[in-house]
Every structure is written in C-alpha cells, then in structure tokens.
Coordinates of C-alpha atoms and ligand atoms in Angstrom, one line a residue:
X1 CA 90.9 109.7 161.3
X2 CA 89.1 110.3 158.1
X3 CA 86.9 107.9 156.9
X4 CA 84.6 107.3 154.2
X5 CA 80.9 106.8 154.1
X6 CA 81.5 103.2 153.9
X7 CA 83.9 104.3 157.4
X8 CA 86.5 103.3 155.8
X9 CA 89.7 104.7 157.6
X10 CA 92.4 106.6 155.3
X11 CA 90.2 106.9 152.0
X12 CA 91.1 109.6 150.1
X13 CA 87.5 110.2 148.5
X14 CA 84.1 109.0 149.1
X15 CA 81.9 112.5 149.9
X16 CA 79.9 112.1 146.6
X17 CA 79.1 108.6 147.4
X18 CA 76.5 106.8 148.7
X19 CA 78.4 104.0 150.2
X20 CA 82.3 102.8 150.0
X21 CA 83.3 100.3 147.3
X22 CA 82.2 96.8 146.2
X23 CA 84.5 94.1 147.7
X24 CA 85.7 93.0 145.0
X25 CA 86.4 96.7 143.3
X26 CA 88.4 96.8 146.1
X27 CA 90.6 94.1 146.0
X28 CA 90.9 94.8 142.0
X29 CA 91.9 99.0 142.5
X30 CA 94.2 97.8 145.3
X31 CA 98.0 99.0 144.5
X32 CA 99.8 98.5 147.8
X33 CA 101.4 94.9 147.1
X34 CA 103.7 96.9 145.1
X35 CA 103.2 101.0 145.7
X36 CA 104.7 100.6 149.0
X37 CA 108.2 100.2 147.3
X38 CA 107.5 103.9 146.5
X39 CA 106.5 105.1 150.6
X40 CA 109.6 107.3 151.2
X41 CA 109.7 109.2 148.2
X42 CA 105.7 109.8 148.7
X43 CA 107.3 111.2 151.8
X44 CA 109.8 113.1 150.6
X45 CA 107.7 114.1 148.1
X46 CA 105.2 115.8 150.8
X47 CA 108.0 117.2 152.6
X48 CA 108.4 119.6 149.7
X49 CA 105.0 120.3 149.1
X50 CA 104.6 120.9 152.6
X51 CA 107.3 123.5 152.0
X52 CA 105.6 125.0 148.6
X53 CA 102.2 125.2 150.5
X54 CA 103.7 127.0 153.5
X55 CA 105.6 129.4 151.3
X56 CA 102.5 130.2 149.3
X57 CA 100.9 130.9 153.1
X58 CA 98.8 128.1 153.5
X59 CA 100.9 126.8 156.1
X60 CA 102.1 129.0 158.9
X61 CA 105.8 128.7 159.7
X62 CA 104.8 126.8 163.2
X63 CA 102.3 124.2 161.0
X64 CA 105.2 123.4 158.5
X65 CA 107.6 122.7 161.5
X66 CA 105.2 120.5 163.0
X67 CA 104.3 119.0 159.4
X68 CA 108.2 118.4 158.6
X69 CA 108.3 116.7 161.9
X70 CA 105.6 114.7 161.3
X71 CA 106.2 113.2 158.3
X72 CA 110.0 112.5 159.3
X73 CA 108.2 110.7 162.3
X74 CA 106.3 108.4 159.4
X75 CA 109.1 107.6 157.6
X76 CA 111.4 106.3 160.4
X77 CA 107.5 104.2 161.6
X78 CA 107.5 102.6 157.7
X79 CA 111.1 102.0 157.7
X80 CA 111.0 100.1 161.1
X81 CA 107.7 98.7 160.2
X82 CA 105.3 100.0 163.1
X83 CA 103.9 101.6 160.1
X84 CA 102.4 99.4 157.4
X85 CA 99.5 99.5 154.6
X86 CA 95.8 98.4 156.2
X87 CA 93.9 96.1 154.5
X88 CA 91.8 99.1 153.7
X89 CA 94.0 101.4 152.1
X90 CA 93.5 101.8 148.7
X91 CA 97.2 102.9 147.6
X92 CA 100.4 103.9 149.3
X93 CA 99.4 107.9 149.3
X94 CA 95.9 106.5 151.1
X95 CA 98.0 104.8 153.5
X96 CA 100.7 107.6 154.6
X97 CA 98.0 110.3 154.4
X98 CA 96.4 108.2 157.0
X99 CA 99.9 107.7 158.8
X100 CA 100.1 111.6 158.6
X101 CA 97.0 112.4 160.5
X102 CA 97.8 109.5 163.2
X103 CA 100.7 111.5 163.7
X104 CA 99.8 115.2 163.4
X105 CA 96.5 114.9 163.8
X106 CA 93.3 115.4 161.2
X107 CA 93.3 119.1 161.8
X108 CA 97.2 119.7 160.2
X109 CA 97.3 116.1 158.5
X110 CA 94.2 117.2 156.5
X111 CA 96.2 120.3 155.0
X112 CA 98.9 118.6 153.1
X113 CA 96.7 117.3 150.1
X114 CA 96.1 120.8 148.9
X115 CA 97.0 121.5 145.9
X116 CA 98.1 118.1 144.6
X117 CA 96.6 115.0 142.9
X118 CA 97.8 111.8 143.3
X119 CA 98.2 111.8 139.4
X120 CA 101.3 114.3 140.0
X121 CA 102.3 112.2 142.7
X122 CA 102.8 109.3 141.3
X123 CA 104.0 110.0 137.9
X124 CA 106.7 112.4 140.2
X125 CA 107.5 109.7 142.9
X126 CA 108.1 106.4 140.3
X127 CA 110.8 108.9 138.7
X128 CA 112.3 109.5 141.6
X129 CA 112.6 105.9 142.6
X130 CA 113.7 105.0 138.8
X131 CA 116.8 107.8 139.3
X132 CA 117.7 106.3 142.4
X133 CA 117.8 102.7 140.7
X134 CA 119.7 103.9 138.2
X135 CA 122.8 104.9 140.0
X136 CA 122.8 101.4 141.6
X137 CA 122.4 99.8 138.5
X138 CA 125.1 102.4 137.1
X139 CA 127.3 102.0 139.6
X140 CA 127.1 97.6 139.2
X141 CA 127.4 98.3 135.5
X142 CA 130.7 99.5 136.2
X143 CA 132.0 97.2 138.5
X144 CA 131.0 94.6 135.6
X145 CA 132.8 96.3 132.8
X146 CA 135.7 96.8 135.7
X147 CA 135.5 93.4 135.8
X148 CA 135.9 92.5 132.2
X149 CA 139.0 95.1 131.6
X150 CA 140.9 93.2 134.3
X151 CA 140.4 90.0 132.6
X152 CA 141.7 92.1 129.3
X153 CA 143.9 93.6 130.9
X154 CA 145.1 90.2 132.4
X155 CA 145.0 88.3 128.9
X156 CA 146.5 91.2 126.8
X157 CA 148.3 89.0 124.5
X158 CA 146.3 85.7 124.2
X159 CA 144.5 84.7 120.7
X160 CA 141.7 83.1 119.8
X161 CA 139.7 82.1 116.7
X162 CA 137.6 85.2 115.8
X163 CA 134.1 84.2 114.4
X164 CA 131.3 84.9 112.3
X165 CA 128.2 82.7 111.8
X166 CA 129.9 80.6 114.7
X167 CA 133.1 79.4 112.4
X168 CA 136.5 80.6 112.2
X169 CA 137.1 83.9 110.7
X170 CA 139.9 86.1 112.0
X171 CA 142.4 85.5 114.9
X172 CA 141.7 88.5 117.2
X173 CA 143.4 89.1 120.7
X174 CA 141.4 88.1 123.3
X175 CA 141.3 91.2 125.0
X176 CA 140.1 92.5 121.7
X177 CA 137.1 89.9 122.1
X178 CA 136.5 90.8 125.8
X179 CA 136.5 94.9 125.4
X180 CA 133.9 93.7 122.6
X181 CA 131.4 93.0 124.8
X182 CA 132.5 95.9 127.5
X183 CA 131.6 98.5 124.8
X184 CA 128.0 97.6 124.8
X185 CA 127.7 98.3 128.6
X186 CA 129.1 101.5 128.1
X187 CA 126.7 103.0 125.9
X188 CA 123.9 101.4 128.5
X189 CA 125.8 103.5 130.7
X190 CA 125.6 106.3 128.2
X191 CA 121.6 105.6 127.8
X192 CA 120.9 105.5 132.2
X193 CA 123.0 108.8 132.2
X194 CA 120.8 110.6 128.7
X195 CA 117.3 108.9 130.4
X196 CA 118.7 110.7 133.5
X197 CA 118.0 114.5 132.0
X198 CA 114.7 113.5 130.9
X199 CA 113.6 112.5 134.3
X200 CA 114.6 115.1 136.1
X201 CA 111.2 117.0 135.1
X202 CA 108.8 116.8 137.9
X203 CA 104.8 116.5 137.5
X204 CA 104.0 117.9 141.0
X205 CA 102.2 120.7 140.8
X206 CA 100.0 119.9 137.2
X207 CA 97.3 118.6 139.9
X208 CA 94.9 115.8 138.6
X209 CA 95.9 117.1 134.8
X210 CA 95.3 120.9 134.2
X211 CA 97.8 122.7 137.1
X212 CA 97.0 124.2 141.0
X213 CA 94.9 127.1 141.5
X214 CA 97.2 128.1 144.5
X215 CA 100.0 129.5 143.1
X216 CA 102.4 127.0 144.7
X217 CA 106.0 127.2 143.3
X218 CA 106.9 123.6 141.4
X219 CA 110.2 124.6 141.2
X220 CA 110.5 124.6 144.6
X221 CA 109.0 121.9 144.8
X222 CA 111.7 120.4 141.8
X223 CA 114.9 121.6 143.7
X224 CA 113.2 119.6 147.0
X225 CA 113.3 116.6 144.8
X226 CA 116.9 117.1 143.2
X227 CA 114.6 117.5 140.0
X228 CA 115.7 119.8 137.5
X229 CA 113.0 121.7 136.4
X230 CA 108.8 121.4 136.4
X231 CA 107.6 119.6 133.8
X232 CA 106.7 121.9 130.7
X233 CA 102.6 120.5 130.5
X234 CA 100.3 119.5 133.4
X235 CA 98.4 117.1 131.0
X236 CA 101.7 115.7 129.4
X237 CA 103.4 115.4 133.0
X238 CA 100.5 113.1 134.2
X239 CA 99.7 110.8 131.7
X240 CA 102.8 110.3 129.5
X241 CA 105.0 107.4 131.1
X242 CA 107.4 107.6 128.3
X243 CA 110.6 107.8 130.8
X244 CA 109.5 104.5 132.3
X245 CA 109.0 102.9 129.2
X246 CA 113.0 103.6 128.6
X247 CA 114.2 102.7 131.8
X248 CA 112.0 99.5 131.0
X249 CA 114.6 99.7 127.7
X250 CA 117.2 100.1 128.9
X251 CA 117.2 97.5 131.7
X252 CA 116.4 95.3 128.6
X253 CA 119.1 95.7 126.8
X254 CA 121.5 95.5 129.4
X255 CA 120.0 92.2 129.9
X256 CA 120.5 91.8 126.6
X257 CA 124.0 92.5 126.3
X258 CA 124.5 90.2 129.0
X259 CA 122.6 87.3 127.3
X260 CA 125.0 87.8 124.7
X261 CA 128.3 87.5 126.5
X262 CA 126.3 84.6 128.5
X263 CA 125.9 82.9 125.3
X264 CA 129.4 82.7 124.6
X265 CA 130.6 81.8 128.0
X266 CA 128.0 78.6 127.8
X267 CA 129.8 77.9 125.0
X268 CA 133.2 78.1 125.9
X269 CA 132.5 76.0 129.1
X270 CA 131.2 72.9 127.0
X271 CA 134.1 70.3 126.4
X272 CA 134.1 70.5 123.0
X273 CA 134.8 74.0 123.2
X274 CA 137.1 73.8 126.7
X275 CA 138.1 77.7 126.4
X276 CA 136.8 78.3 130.4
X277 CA 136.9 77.4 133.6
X278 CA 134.3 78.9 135.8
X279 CA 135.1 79.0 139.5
X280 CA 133.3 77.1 142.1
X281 CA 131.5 79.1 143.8
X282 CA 129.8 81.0 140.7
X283 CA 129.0 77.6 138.8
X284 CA 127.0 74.8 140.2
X285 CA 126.2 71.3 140.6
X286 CA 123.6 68.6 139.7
X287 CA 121.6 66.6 142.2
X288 CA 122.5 63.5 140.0
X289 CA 125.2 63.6 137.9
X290 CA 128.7 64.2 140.3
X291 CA 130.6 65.4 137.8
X292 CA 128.7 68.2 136.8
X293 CA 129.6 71.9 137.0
X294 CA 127.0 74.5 135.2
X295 CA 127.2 77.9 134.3
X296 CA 123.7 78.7 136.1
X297 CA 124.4 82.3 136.4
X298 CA 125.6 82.5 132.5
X299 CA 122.1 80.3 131.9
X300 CA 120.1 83.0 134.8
X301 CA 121.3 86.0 132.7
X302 CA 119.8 84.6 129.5
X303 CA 116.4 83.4 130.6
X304 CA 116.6 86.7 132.6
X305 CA 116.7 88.8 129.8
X306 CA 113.4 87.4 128.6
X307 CA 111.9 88.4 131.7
X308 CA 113.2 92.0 131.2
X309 CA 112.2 92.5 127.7
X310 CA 108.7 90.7 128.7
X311 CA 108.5 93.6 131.5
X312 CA 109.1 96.4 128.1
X313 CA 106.6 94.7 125.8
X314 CA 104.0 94.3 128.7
X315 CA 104.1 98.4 129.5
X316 CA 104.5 99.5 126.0
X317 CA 101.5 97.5 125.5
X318 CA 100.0 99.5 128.5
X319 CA 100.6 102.4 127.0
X320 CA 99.5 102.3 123.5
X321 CA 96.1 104.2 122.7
X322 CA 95.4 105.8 126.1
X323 CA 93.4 109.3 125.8
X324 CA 95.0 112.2 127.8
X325 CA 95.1 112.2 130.7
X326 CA 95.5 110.1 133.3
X327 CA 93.7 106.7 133.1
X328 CA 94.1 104.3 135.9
X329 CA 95.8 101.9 133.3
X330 CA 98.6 103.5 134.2
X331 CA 98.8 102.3 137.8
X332 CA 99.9 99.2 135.8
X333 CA 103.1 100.5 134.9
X334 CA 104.9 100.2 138.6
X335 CA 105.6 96.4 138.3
X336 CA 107.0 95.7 135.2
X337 CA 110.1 98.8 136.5
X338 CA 110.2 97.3 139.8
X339 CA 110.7 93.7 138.7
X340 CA 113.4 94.8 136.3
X341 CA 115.4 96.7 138.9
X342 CA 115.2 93.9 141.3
X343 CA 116.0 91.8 138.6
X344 CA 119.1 93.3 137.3
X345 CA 120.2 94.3 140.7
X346 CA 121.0 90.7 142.0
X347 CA 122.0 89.3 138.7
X348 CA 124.5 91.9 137.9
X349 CA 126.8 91.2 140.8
X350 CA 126.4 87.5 140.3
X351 CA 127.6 87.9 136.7
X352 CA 130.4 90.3 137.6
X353 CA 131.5 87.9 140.2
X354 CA 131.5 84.9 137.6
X355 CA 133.5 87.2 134.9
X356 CA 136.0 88.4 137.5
X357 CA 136.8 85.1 138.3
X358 CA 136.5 82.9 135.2
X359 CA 139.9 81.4 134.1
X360 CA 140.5 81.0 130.3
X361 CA 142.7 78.0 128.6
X362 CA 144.6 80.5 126.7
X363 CA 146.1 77.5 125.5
X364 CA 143.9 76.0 123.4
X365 CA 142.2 79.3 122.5
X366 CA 145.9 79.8 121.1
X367 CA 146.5 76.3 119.5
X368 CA 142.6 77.2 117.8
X369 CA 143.5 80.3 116.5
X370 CA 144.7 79.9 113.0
X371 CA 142.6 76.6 112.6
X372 CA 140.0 76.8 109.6
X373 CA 142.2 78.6 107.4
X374 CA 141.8 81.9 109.3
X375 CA 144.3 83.2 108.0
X376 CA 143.4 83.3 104.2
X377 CA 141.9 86.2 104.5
X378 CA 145.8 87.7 105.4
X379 CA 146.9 85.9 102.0
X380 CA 144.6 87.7 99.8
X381 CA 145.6 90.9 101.7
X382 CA 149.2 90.6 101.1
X383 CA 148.7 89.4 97.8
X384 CA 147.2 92.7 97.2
X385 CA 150.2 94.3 98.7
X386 CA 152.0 93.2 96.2
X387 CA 150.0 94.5 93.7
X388 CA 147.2 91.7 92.9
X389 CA 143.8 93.1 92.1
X390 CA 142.2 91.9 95.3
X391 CA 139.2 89.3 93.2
X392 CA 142.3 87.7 91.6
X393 CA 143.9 87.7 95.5
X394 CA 140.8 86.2 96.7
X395 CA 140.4 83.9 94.0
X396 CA 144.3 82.5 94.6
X397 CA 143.8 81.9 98.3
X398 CA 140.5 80.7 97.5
X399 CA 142.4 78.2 95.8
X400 CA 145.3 77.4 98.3
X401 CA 142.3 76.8 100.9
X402 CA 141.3 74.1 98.3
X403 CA 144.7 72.6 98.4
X404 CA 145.4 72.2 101.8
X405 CA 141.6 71.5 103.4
X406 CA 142.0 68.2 100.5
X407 CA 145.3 67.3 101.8
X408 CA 144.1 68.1 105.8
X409 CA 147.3 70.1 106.6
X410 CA 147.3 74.2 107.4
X411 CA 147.8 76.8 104.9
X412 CA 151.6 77.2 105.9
X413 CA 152.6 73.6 105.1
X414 CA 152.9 73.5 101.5
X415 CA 156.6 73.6 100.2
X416 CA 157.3 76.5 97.8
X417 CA 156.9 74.6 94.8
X418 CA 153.4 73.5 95.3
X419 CA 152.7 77.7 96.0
X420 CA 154.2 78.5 93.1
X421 CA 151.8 75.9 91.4
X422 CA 148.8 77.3 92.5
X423 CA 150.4 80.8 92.0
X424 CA 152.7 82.4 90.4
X425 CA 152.0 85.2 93.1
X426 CA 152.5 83.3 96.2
X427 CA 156.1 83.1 96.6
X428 CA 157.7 82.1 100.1
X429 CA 157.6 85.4 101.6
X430 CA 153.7 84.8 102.0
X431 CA 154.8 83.1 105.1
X432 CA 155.4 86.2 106.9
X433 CA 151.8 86.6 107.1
X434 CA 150.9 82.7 108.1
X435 CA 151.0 83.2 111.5
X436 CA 149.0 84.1 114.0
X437 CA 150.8 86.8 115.7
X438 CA 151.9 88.1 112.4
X439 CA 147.9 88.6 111.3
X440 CA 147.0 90.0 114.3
X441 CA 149.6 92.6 114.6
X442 CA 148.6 93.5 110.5
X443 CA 145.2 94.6 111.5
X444 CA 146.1 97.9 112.7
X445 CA 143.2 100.2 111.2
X446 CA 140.9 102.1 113.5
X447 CA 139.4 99.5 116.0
X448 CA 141.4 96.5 114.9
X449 CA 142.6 93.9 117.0
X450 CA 146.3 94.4 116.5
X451 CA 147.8 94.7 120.3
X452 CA 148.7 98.5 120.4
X453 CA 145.4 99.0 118.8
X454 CA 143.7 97.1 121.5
X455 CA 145.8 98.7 124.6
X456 CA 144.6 102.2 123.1
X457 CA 140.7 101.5 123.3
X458 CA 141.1 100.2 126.7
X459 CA 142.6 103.3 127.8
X460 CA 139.6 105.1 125.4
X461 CA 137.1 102.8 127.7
X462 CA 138.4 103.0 130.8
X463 CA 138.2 106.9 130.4
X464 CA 134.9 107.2 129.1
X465 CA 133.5 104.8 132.3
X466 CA 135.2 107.1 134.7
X467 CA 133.6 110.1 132.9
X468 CA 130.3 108.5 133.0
X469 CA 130.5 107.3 136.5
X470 CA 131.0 110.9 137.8
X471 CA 128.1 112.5 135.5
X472 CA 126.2 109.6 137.1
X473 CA 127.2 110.2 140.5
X474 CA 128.6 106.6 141.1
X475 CA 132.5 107.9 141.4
X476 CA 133.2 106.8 144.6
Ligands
LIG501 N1 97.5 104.2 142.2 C1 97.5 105.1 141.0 C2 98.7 104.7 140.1 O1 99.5 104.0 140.4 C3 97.7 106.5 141.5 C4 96.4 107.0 142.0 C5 95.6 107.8 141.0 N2 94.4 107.3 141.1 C6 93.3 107.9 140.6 N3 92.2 107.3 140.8 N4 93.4 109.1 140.0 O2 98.7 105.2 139.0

C-alpha cells in the first residue's frame, strides 16, 4: 500500500512534501463524487497502457498477464461494489491505482503509472465516456424521430392552420408540420456523428503536457481504446476540452429542439386550442383540482433544456482564458457532461413515449385550417397566374380580406358579383383555389407541403436516419 507522508493510503504524490494536505484542501481538490462515473474506462484505459508499456519492455510478458488479470479483477470489485473510493482518495485514478496494488501487489501495481499523467488520462477517459453516451443518446434520438414519422405517417392527410408569429398563415399537412420538427433531430444526429471523428483522438501518451520519454506506442494505445488516431500535440491534447464543450452543445440543442416541439404540444393540449390528447400515463394529475391532466413531460423538456444550456454556458465559461496546459480548472468540466447525459437520457424516452402516443383531433385541426383568411395568400398567387403583377394581386386580396373579415364570413362566401366588385380579376374560377385541400396540393415546390411533396421527404428522412444510425453504430 503506498502512502503519503501524511500516510495517506493510495496518494499519488507527496515525496516532495513535508506533510499531506490541509483538511480542507482536501475536501475542496476532492473529484470522486463525480470521477467515479469514469472507473471502467480508467480501467480500460490501463489495460492498454499496460499493453504499450509491456511492448516497449517495461513489462515482461508474465507481468502484463498478471497486470491484465489484475485490473479485470478491479473492474468486476467496482462494478459489484466490494471496491469503492476511500475517503482519502483524492480522484478516481488515486483510488484504482490503490485498487491495483491491493490486487497485484505494490511491486507490479507500482509499474503501471509509467509513462502517463493523469492529465492524459483524463482528458482520454471523459472522451471515451462522452462516445459511449453518444450512441445511447443516438440511438434514443432515433427512436424519437421514429416516433414522430409514425405519427406522420399515421396523419398523412390531416390539415391544420400553418402559423407565423402564432396566427394563421398557411394550411400545411400535418405530417408536413410533424417531419418539421423531425428534421431538427436529424442534423443533432448529424452533429453526435461529426463530434464523433473529432473524439476519436486520444491524449494518452502526451504525459503531464510535453509527451513520454519511453517510447511507448500511443497508437497502440488508440486502437486499445477504439480511438482513431493519437492526438496530433501533447500540450493541445491535455488542456483543450473543446470536444466537451460540443457535446455540452449539442446535448443543448437537442434540448432545445425538444423545448420547441414541447412548446407547441403545451399549446395544443389547452382547451382553447383542443388539437391533442395526451395519453394517461405520459400526462399527469393535480393534487387538487380532479379534473386536471398536464403535459409534465412536454413542461420537463422545457425547463430541461435550461438546465442543459446552463451546463454549456457554465464550461465554456470554465474554459475561457486558461494558459496552456493543464490547469486543475479543468477538473470542473466532468459535471456539467454528466448532468446533461443523465439528463437527456431519461427525458428522451419519456418524450418519445408521450409523442408515440399522443392522439390529435384531426378534426378541429381540419375545421381550423382555412380560418383567418389563410388562404389569401393562394388568391394573390392565382391572380398572378393569370397574369396580375403580383403587388396589384396582393393588393386585390388584400382587399377581399377587407370585405369579408367586415362582414364575418370566409373568403369563399361572397357571390360572384360582389368579386367582380372588388375585382375585375377575381372571377368565379378563383374558387378552385379556396379550399383547403386545393392550397395545399398547389404548394408543390421544393419542401412544400403539398402531399406527394411531403411523402417524398419522409422517405428522404427515414433514409438519412438509417444512414446515420449505422455510421453511428446504433443499427440494431
Ligand atoms: N482530477 C483531475 C481532473 O479531473 C485530473 C487529475 C489531474 N490533476 C493534477 N493535479 N494534475 O481534471
């Protein structure tokens, strides 16, 4: 057991010191609360360095056996919890070095730290964790957007009164309106998979900032860790924490995107608004009012997302101004990641299970759709058709909007004489376009809503998720 001169068991320095550290230094430098989350890839991490120092002859081919052995024995005693952090371990690569030499003994347990610094450990090991996190998250991403092209799917031909600044625009399918808020998680999907290149550089090996003297192979040690390649700069590889900072980004947008869709479905649960139904067992009650039933997870992803984007600010903050190298700010940069995976990876089933079994009043969505004169917009259009500069066009339904919102009927209702009035232009066969099926089958550019429009960008999405489930290994 090694100890300190303060006899502290499982410190990792303390020969230049006169005495071990102040109590309250202690409890302040302490990481364990939180750097245990990262124990088995500190493992698997020693495993390969084990294998890098042996191959490099530091470790016979009897002493790497017995190390490999060793540290598998560890991992199982942390998994099962007969191996835990002391009160006087300082971080998790204190506590498992200790663990080590319980096992192996001080003689080979002593060997392992050659070579390495926990600088290159950690930045190496929060990566690893982070990659791992990212397929799960991946992988709940799309179930989610799985989730919302069933409902699409299920809802193909259903209207409902597009919007902009929260009125009534356009009609727009409601598939259209659904796949509107897939396409976001997509390109999150697209973001976890780009991060995913850029952490697949590993640090080990760059030491406590300027690289080993022993000629240890970080490739090896890379291909151990499923890493791609070394990282290019020791200095750069152990203080930059740029690949956490987007994670941190991309866990916030994702809660973003889902505040967004949340917002909506808030909405359409009021009464007023009546477009939802949310199924029992993802909506709940109040303690005092019976007849309530409240979209908590809908509310959850919103305040959520504050949390996540708290989590970005707070490490970007972290970051900004710190000399090279490593500074032992950077030990602060563990719980703002781990809070956001945790975060995101309950709330995301939770709001897939609410989407996958909301029921919408297709109905009234339907009766909705062309209310608010949505559909003056397809007036001027055809006016232009027929060969109306389109500021006269706009100017003429402008002007039939007038007409009807002052008499409180819909832009269809007036006879032909009183469109002739306002209009020479606007003769009966403007009614072709006065409906709502009529307007949303028109919009038939690139990304419109019109239906064969919308059945080709589901089979666009559907593909792209599959290809982006595989290059993220969550194809099952
Ligand atoms: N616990 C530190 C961190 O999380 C790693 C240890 C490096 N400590 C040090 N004194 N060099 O960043």
């Amino acid at each position: 057991m090694t100890t300190n001169r303060a006899g502290e068991a499982g410190a990792l320095w303390g020969g230049r010191f006169a005495g071990g550290p102040s109590p309250e230094l202690a409890r302040l430098s302490k990481s364990t609360d939180f750097d245990w989350e990262l124990a088995h890839y500190d493992i698997r991490g020693s495993k390969a360095h084990a294998k890098a120092l042996a191959q490099a002859g530091y470790l016979s081919d009897g002493e790497l056996t017995d190390m490999i052995a060793a540290l598998t024995e560890l991992d199982e005693r942390v998994a099962d919890g007969r191996f835990t952090a002391a009160e006087s371990d300082e971080d998790v690569h204190s506590a498992l070095e200790r663990g080590l030499i319980e096992v192996a003994g001080a003689e080979l347990g002593g060997k392992l730290r050659a070579g390495r610094s926990r600088n290159d450990q950690i930045s190496t090991l929060v990566r690893l964790y982070l990659r791992d996190h990212a397929q799960v998250i991946g992988a709940q991403l799309v179930q989610l957007i799985d989730a919302i092209v069933s409902q699409a799917e299920a809802n193909s031909a259903a209207p409902l009164p597009g919007r902009t600044h929260l009125q009534h625009a356009q009609p727009v399918l409601l598939s259209h309106h659904l796949l509107a808020h897939a396409w976001p998680l997509v390109r999150d999907l697209e973001r976890l998979r780009d991060w995913g290149a850029r952490a697949s550089a590993s640090p080990y090996g760059a030491g406590a900032l300027a690289g080993s003297t022993l000629g240890l192979d970080a490739a090896l040690v890379a291909a151990e860790l499923g890493l791609d390649r070394p990282s290019e700069n020791s200095m750069d590889a152990t203080a930059s924490r740029d690949v956490v900072a987007e994670f941190a980004f991309i866990t916030s947008m994702i809660g973003i995107n889902l505040s967004r869709f949340s917002e909506e479905i808030i909405l359409w649960n009021t009464r007023e608004f009546d477009y939802v139904t949310l199924d029992d067992a993802y909506s709940t009650g109040s303690s005092i009012m019976p007849q309530k039933k409240n979209p908590d997870i809908a509310e959850l992803a919103r305040g959520k997302s504050g949390r996540l984007i708290g989590n970005l600010t707070g490490l970007l903050s972290t970051l900004k101004g710190l000399p090279l190298s490593y500074n032992r700010d950077l030990q602060e940069d563990k719980e703002p990641v781990f809070d956001a995976v945790q975060t995101l990876e309950v709330l995301l089933p939770a709001f897939t299970g609410m989407i996958a079994t909301l029921r919408f009043n297709t109905e009234r969505m339907a009766y909705q759709a062309p209310q608010g004169f949505s559909l003056a917009t397809d007036v001027a259009e055809w006016l232009v058709k027929q060969g109306v500069a389109f500021r006269d066009a706009h100017e003429i339904s402008g002007e039939l909007v007038q007409h009807c919102e002052q008499r409180g009927i819909g832009l269809d209702e007036p006879d032909d004489e009183t469109l002739a009035s306002i209009s020479p232009h606007l003769t009966p066969d403007v009614r072709s376009v006065l409906t709502v099926a009529g307007s949303i089958a028109s919009r038939s550019g690139a990304g419109g809503t019109a239906p064969d429009r919308v059945a080709e960008q589901l089979t666009a999405l559907t593909t792209r998720v599959a290809e982006l489930s595989r290059a993220l290994g969550t194809a099952d």
